[in-house]
PDB file of C-alpha atoms and ligand atoms in Angstrom:
ATOM      1  CA  UNK U 361     -17.392  17.229  -0.078  1.00  0.00           C
ATOM      2  CA  UNK U 362     -20.826  16.987  -1.711  1.00  0.00           C
ATOM      3  CA  UNK U 363     -21.500  15.440  -5.078  1.00  0.00           C
ATOM      4  CA  UNK U 364     -24.409  15.862  -7.439  1.00  0.00           C
ATOM      5  CA  UNK U 365     -25.376  12.696  -9.308  1.00  0.00           C
ATOM      6  CA  UNK U 366     -27.461  13.670 -12.345  1.00  0.00           C
ATOM      7  CA  UNK U 367     -30.550  11.603 -11.791  1.00  0.00           C
ATOM      8  CA  UNK U 368     -31.868  11.277 -15.351  1.00  0.00           C
ATOM      9  CA  UNK U 369     -28.835   9.575 -16.916  1.00  0.00           C
ATOM     10  CA  UNK U 370     -28.297   5.820 -16.820  1.00  0.00           C
ATOM     11  CA  UNK U 371     -24.724   5.099 -15.730  1.00  0.00           C
ATOM     12  CA  UNK U 372     -23.955   7.510 -12.935  1.00  0.00           C
ATOM     13  CA  UNK U 373     -22.489  10.885 -13.819  1.00  0.00           C
ATOM     14  CA  UNK U 374     -21.318  12.679 -10.710  1.00  0.00           C
ATOM     15  CA  UNK U 375     -20.489  16.374 -10.842  1.00  0.00           C
ATOM     16  CA  UNK U 376     -18.374  17.453  -7.896  1.00  0.00           C
ATOM     17  CA  UNK U 377     -19.830  20.773  -6.804  1.00  0.00           C
ATOM     18  CA  UNK U 378     -17.403  21.444  -3.935  1.00  0.00           C
ATOM     19  CA  UNK U 379     -16.610  25.198  -3.839  1.00  0.00           C
ATOM     20  CA  UNK U 380     -12.871  24.578  -3.615  1.00  0.00           C
ATOM     21  CA  UNK U 381     -12.855  22.414  -6.715  1.00  0.00           C
ATOM     22  CA  UNK U 382     -15.136  24.818  -8.576  1.00  0.00           C
ATOM     23  CA  UNK U 383     -12.899  27.764  -7.675  1.00  0.00           C
ATOM     24  CA  UNK U 384      -9.768  25.995  -8.872  1.00  0.00           C
ATOM     25  CA  UNK U 385     -11.501  24.892 -12.061  1.00  0.00           C
ATOM     26  CA  UNK U 386     -12.567  28.483 -12.735  1.00  0.00           C
ATOM     27  CA  UNK U 387      -8.959  29.648 -12.277  1.00  0.00           C
ATOM     28  CA  UNK U 388      -7.778  26.898 -14.643  1.00  0.00           C
ATOM     29  CA  UNK U 389     -10.271  27.995 -17.300  1.00  0.00           C
ATOM     30  CA  UNK U 390      -8.834  31.490 -17.579  1.00  0.00           C
ATOM     31  CA  UNK U 391      -6.649  31.986 -20.644  1.00  0.00           C
ATOM     32  CA  UNK U 392      -4.468  34.228 -18.427  1.00  0.00           C
ATOM     33  CA  UNK U 393      -3.465  31.354 -16.131  1.00  0.00           C
ATOM     34  CA  UNK U 394       0.207  30.535 -16.582  1.00  0.00           C
ATOM     35  CA  UNK U 395       1.521  27.047 -17.323  1.00  0.00           C
ATOM     36  CA  UNK U 396       2.888  26.524 -13.816  1.00  0.00           C
ATOM     37  CA  UNK U 397      -0.373  27.615 -12.190  1.00  0.00           C
ATOM     38  CA  UNK U 398      -2.454  25.584 -14.611  1.00  0.00           C
ATOM     39  CA  UNK U 399      -0.412  22.470 -13.885  1.00  0.00           C
ATOM     40  CA  UNK U 400      -0.750  22.982 -10.127  1.00  0.00           C
ATOM     41  CA  UNK U 401      -4.493  23.580 -10.409  1.00  0.00           C
ATOM     42  CA  UNK U 402      -4.994  20.400 -12.448  1.00  0.00           C
ATOM     43  CA  UNK U 403      -3.013  18.445  -9.868  1.00  0.00           C
ATOM     44  CA  UNK U 404      -5.078  19.856  -6.992  1.00  0.00           C
ATOM     45  CA  UNK U 405      -8.385  19.278  -8.764  1.00  0.00           C
ATOM     46  CA  UNK U 406      -7.296  15.718  -9.571  1.00  0.00           C
ATOM     47  CA  UNK U 407      -6.684  15.083  -5.858  1.00  0.00           C
ATOM     48  CA  UNK U 408     -10.214  16.207  -5.070  1.00  0.00           C
ATOM     49  CA  UNK U 409     -11.625  14.047  -7.847  1.00  0.00           C
ATOM     50  CA  UNK U 410      -9.639  11.085  -6.465  1.00  0.00           C
ATOM     51  CA  UNK U 411     -11.208  11.720  -3.069  1.00  0.00           C
ATOM     52  CA  UNK U 412     -14.704  11.625  -4.565  1.00  0.00           C
ATOM     53  CA  UNK U 413     -14.249   8.751  -6.988  1.00  0.00           C
ATOM     54  CA  UNK U 414     -13.094   6.515  -4.129  1.00  0.00           C
ATOM     55  CA  UNK U 415     -16.010   7.484  -1.884  1.00  0.00           C
ATOM     56  CA  UNK U 416     -17.750   4.121  -2.364  1.00  0.00           C
ATOM     57  CA  UNK U 417     -14.720   1.866  -1.849  1.00  0.00           C
ATOM     58  CA  UNK U 418     -15.557  -0.959   0.539  1.00  0.00           C
ATOM     59  CA  UNK U 419     -13.990  -1.022   3.982  1.00  0.00           C
ATOM     60  CA  UNK U 420     -13.430  -3.702   6.586  1.00  0.00           C
ATOM     61  CA  UNK U 421     -12.673  -3.516  10.278  1.00  0.00           C
ATOM     62  CA  UNK U 422      -9.221  -4.333  11.607  1.00  0.00           C
ATOM     63  CA  UNK U 423      -7.875  -4.399  15.136  1.00  0.00           C
ATOM     64  CA  UNK U 424      -5.571  -1.558  16.094  1.00  0.00           C
ATOM     65  CA  UNK U 425      -3.982  -0.785  19.422  1.00  0.00           C
ATOM     66  CA  UNK U 426      -3.778   2.939  20.024  1.00  0.00           C
ATOM     67  CA  UNK U 427      -1.663   4.368  22.864  1.00  0.00           C
ATOM     68  CA  UNK U 428      -4.916   4.350  24.870  1.00  0.00           C
ATOM     69  CA  UNK U 429      -6.919   1.214  23.972  1.00  0.00           C
ATOM     70  CA  UNK U 430      -7.568  -1.631  21.536  1.00  0.00           C
ATOM     71  CA  UNK U 431     -10.191  -0.817  18.887  1.00  0.00           C
ATOM     72  CA  UNK U 432     -11.751  -1.956  15.627  1.00  0.00           C
ATOM     73  CA  UNK U 433     -11.195   0.589  12.847  1.00  0.00           C
ATOM     74  CA  UNK U 434     -12.037   0.683   9.112  1.00  0.00           C
ATOM     75  CA  UNK U 435      -9.488   0.222   6.346  1.00  0.00           C
ATOM     76  CA  UNK U 436     -10.056  -0.031   2.607  1.00  0.00           C
ATOM     77  CA  UNK U 437     -10.712  -3.562   1.404  1.00  0.00           C
ATOM     78  CA  UNK U 438     -11.651  -5.144  -1.903  1.00  0.00           C
ATOM     79  CA  UNK U 439      -9.884  -4.686  -5.200  1.00  0.00           C
ATOM     80  CA  UNK U 440      -6.591  -2.843  -5.412  1.00  0.00           C
ATOM     81  CA  UNK U 441      -6.474   0.223  -7.615  1.00  0.00           C
ATOM     82  CA  UNK U 442      -4.958   1.035 -10.981  1.00  0.00           C
ATOM     83  CA  UNK U 443      -4.976   4.505 -12.499  1.00  0.00           C
ATOM     84  CA  UNK U 444      -4.869   4.578 -16.302  1.00  0.00           C
ATOM     85  CA  UNK U 445      -3.878   7.816 -17.993  1.00  0.00           C
ATOM     86  CA  UNK U 446      -5.033   8.553 -21.516  1.00  0.00           C
ATOM     87  CA  UNK U 447      -1.938  10.180 -23.014  1.00  0.00           C
ATOM     88  CA  UNK U 448      -0.859  12.766 -22.882  1.00  0.00           C
ATOM     89  CA  UNK U 449      -3.145  15.114 -20.951  1.00  0.00           C
ATOM     90  CA  UNK U 450      -4.166  12.371 -18.511  1.00  0.00           C
ATOM     91  CA  UNK U 451      -0.626  12.433 -17.134  1.00  0.00           C
ATOM     92  CA  UNK U 452      -1.325  15.891 -15.735  1.00  0.00           C
ATOM     93  CA  UNK U 453      -3.868  14.337 -13.367  1.00  0.00           C
ATOM     94  CA  UNK U 454      -1.731  11.431 -12.176  1.00  0.00           C
ATOM     95  CA  UNK U 455       0.386  13.104  -9.484  1.00  0.00           C
ATOM     96  CA  UNK U 456      -2.618  14.654  -7.792  1.00  0.00           C
ATOM     97  CA  UNK U 457      -4.393  11.311  -7.705  1.00  0.00           C
ATOM     98  CA  UNK U 458      -1.303   9.410  -6.572  1.00  0.00           C
ATOM     99  CA  UNK U 459      -0.899  11.894  -3.695  1.00  0.00           C
ATOM    100  CA  UNK U 460      -4.112  10.394  -2.304  1.00  0.00           C
ATOM    101  CA  UNK U 461      -3.706   6.854  -3.665  1.00  0.00           C
ATOM    102  CA  UNK U 462       0.012   6.139  -3.236  1.00  0.00           C
ATOM    103  CA  UNK U 463      -0.399   2.373  -3.592  1.00  0.00           C
ATOM    104  CA  UNK U 464      -2.186   2.557  -6.948  1.00  0.00           C
ATOM    105  CA  UNK U 465      -0.485   1.043  -9.988  1.00  0.00           C
ATOM    106  CA  UNK U 466      -0.419   3.167 -13.128  1.00  0.00           C
ATOM    107  CA  UNK U 467      -1.086   2.253 -16.744  1.00  0.00           C
ATOM    108  CA  UNK U 468      -0.943   4.375 -19.891  1.00  0.00           C
ATOM    109  CA  UNK U 469      -2.928   4.315 -23.110  1.00  0.00           C
ATOM    110  CA  UNK U 470      -1.838   6.391 -26.100  1.00  0.00           C
ATOM    111  CA  UNK U 471      -4.426   7.144 -28.757  1.00  0.00           C
ATOM    112  CA  UNK U 472      -4.484   9.543 -31.682  1.00  0.00           C
ATOM    113  CA  UNK U 473      -7.330  10.540 -33.927  1.00  0.00           C
ATOM    114  CA  UNK U 474      -7.013   9.295 -37.499  1.00  0.00           C
ATOM    115  CA  UNK U 475      -7.564  12.447 -39.577  1.00  0.00           C
ATOM    116  CA  UNK U 476      -9.432  10.474 -42.258  1.00  0.00           C
ATOM    117  CA  UNK U 477     -11.736   8.281 -40.197  1.00  0.00           C
ATOM    118  CA  UNK U 478     -11.672  10.393 -36.991  1.00  0.00           C
ATOM    119  CA  UNK U 479     -11.451   7.073 -35.131  1.00  0.00           C
ATOM    120  CA  UNK U 480      -9.104   6.641 -32.154  1.00  0.00           C
ATOM    121  CA  UNK U 481      -5.962   4.682 -33.123  1.00  0.00           C
ATOM    122  CA  UNK U 482      -3.804   3.113 -30.391  1.00  0.00           C
ATOM    123  CA  UNK U 483      -0.040   3.824 -30.355  1.00  0.00           C
ATOM    124  CA  UNK U 484       0.838   2.895 -26.762  1.00  0.00           C
ATOM    125  CA  UNK U 485      -0.635   0.450 -24.257  1.00  0.00           C
ATOM    126  CA  UNK U 486       1.055  -0.520 -21.010  1.00  0.00           C
ATOM    127  CA  UNK U 487      -0.741  -1.877 -17.965  1.00  0.00           C
ATOM    128  CA  UNK U 488       0.240  -3.685 -14.765  1.00  0.00           C
ATOM    129  CA  UNK U 489       0.181  -7.475 -15.164  1.00  0.00           C
ATOM    130  CA  UNK U 490      -2.639  -8.032 -12.683  1.00  0.00           C
ATOM    131  CA  UNK U 491      -4.824  -5.249 -14.075  1.00  0.00           C
ATOM    132  CA  UNK U 492      -7.854  -7.529 -14.458  1.00  0.00           C
ATOM    133  CA  UNK U 493      -7.946  -7.969 -10.665  1.00  0.00           C
ATOM    134  CA  UNK U 494      -7.976  -4.224 -10.007  1.00  0.00           C
ATOM    135  CA  UNK U 495     -10.478  -1.389  -9.982  1.00  0.00           C
ATOM    136  CA  UNK U 496      -9.272   0.744 -12.883  1.00  0.00           C
ATOM    137  CA  UNK U 497      -9.802   4.496 -12.787  1.00  0.00           C
ATOM    138  CA  UNK U 498      -9.270   6.006 -16.235  1.00  0.00           C
ATOM    139  CA  UNK U 499      -8.216   9.661 -16.244  1.00  0.00           C
ATOM    140  CA  UNK U 500      -8.354  12.284 -18.978  1.00  0.00           C
ATOM    141  CA  UNK U 501      -8.947  15.963 -18.213  1.00  0.00           C
ATOM    142  CA  UNK U 502     -11.394  16.557 -21.066  1.00  0.00           C
ATOM    143  CA  UNK U 503     -14.338  14.352 -22.028  1.00  0.00           C
ATOM    144  CA  UNK U 504     -15.063  15.964 -25.404  1.00  0.00           C
ATOM    145  CA  UNK U 505     -16.366  13.687 -28.198  1.00  0.00           C
ATOM    146  CA  UNK U 506     -15.884  10.641 -25.981  1.00  0.00           C
ATOM    147  CA  UNK U 507     -14.040   8.787 -28.769  1.00  0.00           C
ATOM    148  CA  UNK U 508     -10.724   8.422 -26.914  1.00  0.00           C
ATOM    149  CA  UNK U 509     -12.350   7.590 -23.598  1.00  0.00           C
ATOM    150  CA  UNK U 510     -14.630   5.057 -25.240  1.00  0.00           C
ATOM    151  CA  UNK U 511     -11.756   3.403 -27.138  1.00  0.00           C
ATOM    152  CA  UNK U 512      -9.650   3.288 -23.965  1.00  0.00           C
ATOM    153  CA  UNK U 513     -12.443   1.665 -21.975  1.00  0.00           C
ATOM    154  CA  UNK U 514     -13.043  -0.894 -24.752  1.00  0.00           C
ATOM    155  CA  UNK U 515      -9.355  -1.728 -24.832  1.00  0.00           C
ATOM    156  CA  UNK U 516      -9.273  -2.176 -21.044  1.00  0.00           C
ATOM    157  CA  UNK U 517     -12.287  -4.475 -21.187  1.00  0.00           C
ATOM    158  CA  UNK U 518     -10.522  -6.501 -23.907  1.00  0.00           C
ATOM    159  CA  UNK U 519      -7.575  -6.785 -21.504  1.00  0.00           C
ATOM    160  CA  UNK U 520      -9.914  -8.375 -18.949  1.00  0.00           C
ATOM    161  CA  UNK U 521     -10.731  -5.393 -16.743  1.00  0.00           C
ATOM    162  CA  UNK U 522     -14.209  -5.678 -15.244  1.00  0.00           C
ATOM    163  CA  UNK U 523     -14.286  -2.773 -12.735  1.00  0.00           C
ATOM    164  CA  UNK U 524     -13.922   0.634 -14.353  1.00  0.00           C
ATOM    165  CA  UNK U 525     -14.515   4.281 -13.531  1.00  0.00           C
ATOM    166  CA  UNK U 526     -13.829   7.357 -15.635  1.00  0.00           C
ATOM    167  CA  UNK U 527     -12.659  10.680 -14.186  1.00  0.00           C
ATOM    168  CA  UNK U 528     -12.283  14.021 -15.964  1.00  0.00           C
ATOM    169  CA  UNK U 529     -12.011  17.708 -15.086  1.00  0.00           C
ATOM    170  CA  UNK U 530     -14.585  18.812 -17.630  1.00  0.00           C
ATOM    171  CA  UNK U 531     -17.160  17.061 -19.774  1.00  0.00           C
ATOM    172  CA  UNK U 532     -19.248  18.011 -22.796  1.00  0.00           C
ATOM    173  CA  UNK U 533     -22.810  16.673 -23.009  1.00  0.00           C
ATOM    174  CA  UNK U 534     -21.851  15.013 -26.324  1.00  0.00           C
ATOM    175  CA  UNK U 535     -19.006  13.108 -24.679  1.00  0.00           C
ATOM    176  CA  UNK U 536     -21.137  12.023 -21.754  1.00  0.00           C
ATOM    177  CA  UNK U 537     -23.840  10.731 -24.104  1.00  0.00           C
ATOM    178  CA  UNK U 538     -21.304   8.870 -26.264  1.00  0.00           C
ATOM    179  CA  UNK U 539     -19.566   7.291 -23.284  1.00  0.00           C
ATOM    180  CA  UNK U 540     -22.798   6.296 -21.609  1.00  0.00           C
ATOM    181  CA  UNK U 541     -24.060   4.741 -24.841  1.00  0.00           C
ATOM    182  CA  UNK U 542     -20.872   2.731 -25.372  1.00  0.00           C
ATOM    183  CA  UNK U 543     -20.103   1.949 -21.716  1.00  0.00           C
ATOM    184  CA  UNK U 544     -23.252   2.246 -19.600  1.00  0.00           C
ATOM    185  CA  UNK U 545     -21.516   0.257 -16.857  1.00  0.00           C
ATOM    186  CA  UNK U 546     -18.788   2.863 -16.300  1.00  0.00           C
ATOM    187  CA  UNK U 547     -19.581   5.703 -13.890  1.00  0.00           C
ATOM    188  CA  UNK U 548     -18.241   9.150 -14.775  1.00  0.00           C
ATOM    189  CA  UNK U 549     -16.947  11.663 -12.234  1.00  0.00           C
ATOM    190  CA  UNK U 550     -16.313  15.225 -13.413  1.00  0.00           C
ATOM    191  CA  UNK U 551     -15.755  18.740 -12.131  1.00  0.00           C
ATOM    192  CA  UNK U 552     -18.286  20.292 -14.522  1.00  0.00           C
ATOM    193  CA  UNK U 553     -20.503  19.661 -17.530  1.00  0.00           C
ATOM    194  CA  UNK U 554     -20.064  22.481 -20.045  1.00  0.00           C
ATOM    195  CA  UNK U 555     -22.310  23.724 -22.841  1.00  0.00           C
ATOM    196  CA  UNK U 556     -21.256  21.926 -26.030  1.00  0.00           C
ATOM    197  CA  UNK U 557     -18.435  21.080 -28.445  1.00  0.00           C
ATOM    198  CA  UNK U 558     -17.440  23.576 -31.113  1.00  0.00           C
ATOM    199  CA  UNK U 559     -16.660  22.670 -34.750  1.00  0.00           C
ATOM    200  CA  UNK U 560     -13.047  21.875 -33.822  1.00  0.00           C
ATOM    201  CA  UNK U 561     -14.058  19.440 -31.093  1.00  0.00           C
ATOM    202  CA  UNK U 562     -13.203  21.836 -28.245  1.00  0.00           C
ATOM    203  CA  UNK U 563     -15.385  22.011 -25.177  1.00  0.00           C
ATOM    204  CA  UNK U 564     -17.201  25.389 -24.870  1.00  0.00           C
ATOM    205  CA  UNK U 565     -16.416  27.328 -22.736  1.00  0.00           C
ATOM    206  CA  UNK U 566     -13.923  24.681 -21.589  1.00  0.00           C
ATOM    207  CA  UNK U 567     -10.328  25.588 -20.883  1.00  0.00           C
ATOM    208  CA  UNK U 568      -8.671  25.092 -24.254  1.00  0.00           C
ATOM    209  CA  UNK U 569      -6.262  22.288 -25.056  1.00  0.00           C
ATOM    210  CA  UNK U 570      -5.553  20.654 -21.703  1.00  0.00           C
ATOM    211  CA  UNK U 571      -2.389  18.895 -22.891  1.00  0.00           C
ATOM    212  CA  UNK U 572      -0.906  22.074 -24.319  1.00  0.00           C
ATOM    213  CA  UNK U 573      -1.741  23.998 -21.165  1.00  0.00           C
ATOM    214  CA  UNK U 574      -0.301  21.331 -18.843  1.00  0.00           C
ATOM    215  CA  UNK U 575       2.918  20.890 -20.802  1.00  0.00           C
ATOM    216  CA  UNK U 576       3.303  24.465 -22.075  1.00  0.00           C
ATOM    217  CA  UNK U 577       3.412  23.403 -25.710  1.00  0.00           C
ATOM    218  CA  UNK U 578       1.246  26.171 -27.056  1.00  0.00           C
TER     219      UNK U 578
HETATM  220  N1  URA Z1089      -9.328  18.164 -25.613  1.00  0.00           N
HETATM  221  C1  URA Z1089      -8.901  19.297 -24.979  1.00  0.00           C
HETATM  222  O1  URA Z1089      -7.783  19.352 -24.493  1.00  0.00           O
HETATM  223  N2  URA Z1089      -9.739  20.342 -24.920  1.00  0.00           N
HETATM  224  C2  URA Z1089     -10.988  20.323 -25.413  1.00  0.00           C
HETATM  225  O2  URA Z1089     -11.719  21.311 -25.284  1.00  0.00           O
HETATM  226  C3  URA Z1089     -11.413  19.134 -26.061  1.00  0.00           C
HETATM  227  C4  URA Z1089     -10.559  18.063 -26.142  1.00  0.00           C
END
């Protein structure tokens, strides 16, 4: 699977240009895609994003005896993983990522946008006890304004997390800029960077409200 790091931006933004992922993302974008298909597509895309976001995990050699011979083979070493879902749409990505990362712990952060201040307000926060020792991969399908993602990353840093990555299906340039300004240390992995945000904060062309489409609440 090839990835395209965008060279000009500071903290890495990696757009996964694999044809399979791009095809599934295109299917997910269509307003005609049903809830069950949308949910399956998000899960499958999330698996592919999990594959890419873990590409640089360190490995170490261990001894294994195959039916034929003894050998030294690589296994993942270093920090254990924690996936953190930004509620509620992030939950749609969890199963696909856990398929590939079955040992990962899972945390949840619930944020809503205050209609007056437009700031992200926390209503739920639950993480594994040893989260500060883990590499935390924060998941949210849509990086739109970047406010929720930025608040979630700040909150995780307050909780002592030092190794962070952010993964989304789709990003707007505005969200990327905001996240990179607030958290230049956090690499972003996405399936695509779209054109812009509209006046309602939706990504254009985007795929609509990811949470509503995953949970069929529209
Ligand atoms: N959240 C969504 O679900 N969709 C968008 O386009 C922007 C934010």
